Each structure stands twice: as structure tokens, then as C-alpha cells.
Amino acid sequence: SFPAANLAIGFFGGLVAILLAARFLPHSYFFRSFELTATSAPYQPIHETPAQIAQQGITLTDLRPSGRALFGTQTLDVLAEGDFIPTGTRIESIGCVGSTTLVRRLES
């Protein structure tokens, strides 16, 4: 018996077994329960028109520094000028970056 031949046969036999298992085992009855069948909805980019400069609104979420705010009837993604603005605070639009409206707190 030749040790090198046994090693080669074992190596290539193992390689063939791994390839066959990778090809057929995931579709077997036992492993089908591990297969991902749910799909997620396709990506939908946000196409928001930013608020007009100096338009006033109110925060719907805490701005840390980003969140959501209501300007009239339009709910928008906003980015606060400062660090933190709590929910329900009056804000004013000061600009935009892409579809995100930049805001600052209104002093009452």
C-alpha cells in the first residue's frame, strides 16, 4: 500500500463529498427548514421635497440630532442644528442637505 496514494484518494474523495453535499444537501427535506424563504420589500428611496427656508414646524420625534418633524401637513426627515431637541418642540427650517431638512429650535 502506498501512503501517498491513500492520502490523495482521501483528499479527492473528501473534496467530491463536500461538493456533492454543498450541491444537494441544502435542498433535502431535513435542511429545507433552514432555508430562507421570506423576502423583503425592494428598496424605496425617499423622495421628499424639503421644507421651505424659514418654514415653521413641530418635532414628531426627538431630534438626536436627526428625526421626523411636521411642517403643515408634510412629515419630513430633519436634522437639528444643535445636539438634542425633544418631541413637540417648535422648530424652523434653515436649509437642506439632499432630501433632509436642516432645522433649529425656535425660542418661545
PDB file of C-alpha atoms in Angstrom:
ATOM      1  CA  SER A   1       0.000   0.000   0.000  1.00  0.00           C
ATOM      2  CA  PHE A   2       1.194   3.475  -0.816  1.00  0.00           C
ATOM      3  CA  PRO A   3       0.624   6.176   1.830  1.00  0.00           C
ATOM      4  CA  ALA A   4       0.757   8.984  -0.730  1.00  0.00           C
ATOM      5  CA  ALA A   5      -1.909   7.282  -2.866  1.00  0.00           C
ATOM      6  CA  ASN A   6      -4.144   6.778   0.191  1.00  0.00           C
ATOM      7  CA  LEU A   7      -3.712  10.453   1.104  1.00  0.00           C
ATOM      8  CA  ALA A   8      -4.567  11.587  -2.437  1.00  0.00           C
ATOM      9  CA  ILE A   9      -7.626   9.322  -2.611  1.00  0.00           C
ATOM     10  CA  GLY A  10      -8.800  10.562   0.784  1.00  0.00           C
ATOM     11  CA  PHE A  11      -8.251  14.193  -0.178  1.00  0.00           C
ATOM     12  CA  PHE A  12     -10.049  13.996  -3.532  1.00  0.00           C
ATOM     13  CA  GLY A  13     -12.784  11.732  -2.128  1.00  0.00           C
ATOM     14  CA  GLY A  14     -13.411  14.256   0.635  1.00  0.00           C
ATOM     15  CA  LEU A  15     -13.453  17.097  -1.885  1.00  0.00           C
ATOM     16  CA  VAL A  16     -16.039  15.262  -4.016  1.00  0.00           C
ATOM     17  CA  ALA A  17     -18.151  14.542  -0.914  1.00  0.00           C
ATOM     18  CA  ILE A  18     -18.062  18.216   0.125  1.00  0.00           C
ATOM     19  CA  LEU A  19     -19.057  19.379  -3.363  1.00  0.00           C
ATOM     20  CA  LEU A  20     -21.936  16.896  -3.562  1.00  0.00           C
ATOM     21  CA  ALA A  21     -23.134  17.827  -0.072  1.00  0.00           C
ATOM     22  CA  ALA A  22     -22.998  21.544  -0.919  1.00  0.00           C
ATOM     23  CA  ARG A  23     -24.991  20.903  -4.099  1.00  0.00           C
ATOM     24  CA  PHE A  24     -27.728  18.558  -2.846  1.00  0.00           C
ATOM     25  CA  LEU A  25     -27.923  18.762   0.963  1.00  0.00           C
ATOM     26  CA  PRO A  26     -29.464  22.273   1.240  1.00  0.00           C
ATOM     27  CA  HIS A  27     -32.439  21.095  -0.856  1.00  0.00           C
ATOM     28  CA  SER A  28     -33.024  17.934   1.163  1.00  0.00           C
ATOM     29  CA  TYR A  29     -36.075  17.536   3.414  1.00  0.00           C
ATOM     30  CA  PHE A  30     -34.069  17.875   6.639  1.00  0.00           C
ATOM     31  CA  PHE A  31     -32.271  21.087   5.706  1.00  0.00           C
ATOM     32  CA  ARG A  32     -35.201  22.787   3.913  1.00  0.00           C
ATOM     33  CA  SER A  33     -36.392  24.221   7.249  1.00  0.00           C
ATOM     34  CA  PHE A  34     -33.114  26.198   7.480  1.00  0.00           C
ATOM     35  CA  GLU A  35     -33.601  27.784   4.054  1.00  0.00           C
ATOM     36  CA  LEU A  36     -34.593  31.451   3.992  1.00  0.00           C
ATOM     37  CA  THR A  37     -37.927  31.755   2.214  1.00  0.00           C
ATOM     38  CA  ALA A  38     -39.065  35.241   3.269  1.00  0.00           C
ATOM     39  CA  THR A  39     -38.172  38.161   1.089  1.00  0.00           C
ATOM     40  CA  SER A  40     -38.040  41.832   1.967  1.00  0.00           C
ATOM     41  CA  ALA A  41     -39.671  44.610   0.006  1.00  0.00           C
ATOM     42  CA  PRO A  42     -37.487  46.292  -2.594  1.00  0.00           C
ATOM     43  CA  TYR A  43     -35.642  49.419  -1.522  1.00  0.00           C
ATOM     44  CA  GLN A  44     -37.766  52.540  -1.880  1.00  0.00           C
ATOM     45  CA  PRO A  45     -35.728  55.750  -1.734  1.00  0.00           C
ATOM     46  CA  ILE A  46     -37.262  58.743  -0.007  1.00  0.00           C
ATOM     47  CA  HIS A  47     -38.353  61.418  -2.463  1.00  0.00           C
ATOM     48  CA  GLU A  48     -39.232  64.226  -0.090  1.00  0.00           C
ATOM     49  CA  THR A  49     -39.304  67.863  -1.006  1.00  0.00           C
ATOM     50  CA  PRO A  50     -37.501  69.699   1.814  1.00  0.00           C
ATOM     51  CA  ALA A  51     -39.349  72.389   3.740  1.00  0.00           C
ATOM     52  CA  GLN A  52     -39.053  75.995   2.608  1.00  0.00           C
ATOM     53  CA  ILE A  53     -36.432  78.088   4.413  1.00  0.00           C
ATOM     54  CA  ALA A  54     -37.896  79.802   7.496  1.00  0.00           C
ATOM     55  CA  GLN A  55     -40.936  77.467   7.435  1.00  0.00           C
ATOM     56  CA  GLN A  56     -42.025  76.576  10.960  1.00  0.00           C
ATOM     57  CA  GLY A  57     -42.968  73.138  12.203  1.00  0.00           C
ATOM     58  CA  ILE A  58     -43.043  70.852  15.219  1.00  0.00           C
ATOM     59  CA  THR A  59     -40.932  67.805  16.029  1.00  0.00           C
ATOM     60  CA  LEU A  60     -42.696  64.429  15.923  1.00  0.00           C
ATOM     61  CA  THR A  61     -39.701  62.547  17.356  1.00  0.00           C
ATOM     62  CA  ASP A  62     -36.731  63.512  19.490  1.00  0.00           C
ATOM     63  CA  LEU A  63     -34.027  65.015  17.284  1.00  0.00           C
ATOM     64  CA  ARG A  64     -30.704  63.446  18.338  1.00  0.00           C
ATOM     65  CA  PRO A  65     -29.795  65.285  16.045  1.00  0.00           C
ATOM     66  CA  SER A  66     -31.958  63.654  13.332  1.00  0.00           C
ATOM     67  CA  GLY A  67     -35.597  62.631  13.406  1.00  0.00           C
ATOM     68  CA  ARG A  68     -39.004  63.478  11.936  1.00  0.00           C
ATOM     69  CA  ALA A  69     -40.963  66.739  12.041  1.00  0.00           C
ATOM     70  CA  LEU A  70     -44.277  68.050  10.799  1.00  0.00           C
ATOM     71  CA  PHE A  71     -44.378  71.118   8.533  1.00  0.00           C
ATOM     72  CA  GLY A  72     -48.034  71.915   7.813  1.00  0.00           C
ATOM     73  CA  THR A  73     -49.365  68.549   6.618  1.00  0.00           C
ATOM     74  CA  GLN A  74     -45.989  67.218   5.437  1.00  0.00           C
ATOM     75  CA  THR A  75     -43.903  64.871   7.611  1.00  0.00           C
ATOM     76  CA  LEU A  76     -40.177  65.197   6.806  1.00  0.00           C
ATOM     77  CA  ASP A  77     -36.793  63.837   7.818  1.00  0.00           C
ATOM     78  CA  VAL A  78     -34.960  66.627   9.629  1.00  0.00           C
ATOM     79  CA  LEU A  79     -31.511  67.256  11.042  1.00  0.00           C
ATOM     80  CA  ALA A  80     -31.151  69.570  14.050  1.00  0.00           C
ATOM     81  CA  GLU A  81     -28.581  72.340  14.191  1.00  0.00           C
ATOM     82  CA  GLY A  82     -27.880  71.641  17.876  1.00  0.00           C
ATOM     83  CA  ASP A  83     -27.442  68.450  19.842  1.00  0.00           C
ATOM     84  CA  PHE A  84     -30.914  67.455  21.059  1.00  0.00           C
ATOM     85  CA  ILE A  85     -34.439  68.765  20.524  1.00  0.00           C
ATOM     86  CA  PRO A  86     -37.276  66.914  22.314  1.00  0.00           C
ATOM     87  CA  THR A  87     -40.578  65.809  20.778  1.00  0.00           C
ATOM     88  CA  GLY A  88     -43.196  68.548  20.494  1.00  0.00           C
ATOM     89  CA  THR A  89     -40.727  71.433  20.185  1.00  0.00           C
ATOM     90  CA  ARG A  90     -41.349  74.228  17.687  1.00  0.00           C
ATOM     91  CA  ILE A  91     -38.646  74.390  15.013  1.00  0.00           C
ATOM     92  CA  GLU A  92     -37.740  76.406  11.929  1.00  0.00           C
ATOM     93  CA  SER A  93     -36.201  75.270   8.642  1.00  0.00           C
ATOM     94  CA  ILE A  94     -32.777  76.783   7.931  1.00  0.00           C
ATOM     95  CA  GLY A  95     -31.729  74.823   4.828  1.00  0.00           C
ATOM     96  CA  CYS A  96     -31.452  71.343   3.354  1.00  0.00           C
ATOM     97  CA  VAL A  97     -28.960  68.605   2.521  1.00  0.00           C
ATOM     98  CA  GLY A  98     -30.372  66.323  -0.176  1.00  0.00           C
ATOM     99  CA  SER A  99     -33.910  65.466   0.959  1.00  0.00           C
ATOM    100  CA  THR A 100     -33.160  66.177   4.637  1.00  0.00           C
ATOM    101  CA  THR A 101     -34.327  69.492   6.049  1.00  0.00           C
ATOM    102  CA  LEU A 102     -31.959  71.303   8.427  1.00  0.00           C
ATOM    103  CA  VAL A 103     -33.741  72.851  11.418  1.00  0.00           C
ATOM    104  CA  ARG A 104     -33.141  74.846  14.586  1.00  0.00           C
ATOM    105  CA  ARG A 105     -35.166  75.237  17.758  1.00  0.00           C
ATOM    106  CA  LEU A 106     -37.464  78.242  17.948  1.00  0.00           C
ATOM    107  CA  GLU A 107     -37.155  80.154  21.186  1.00  0.00           C
ATOM    108  CA  SER A 108     -40.583  80.691  22.729  1.00  0.00           C
TER     109      SER A 108
END
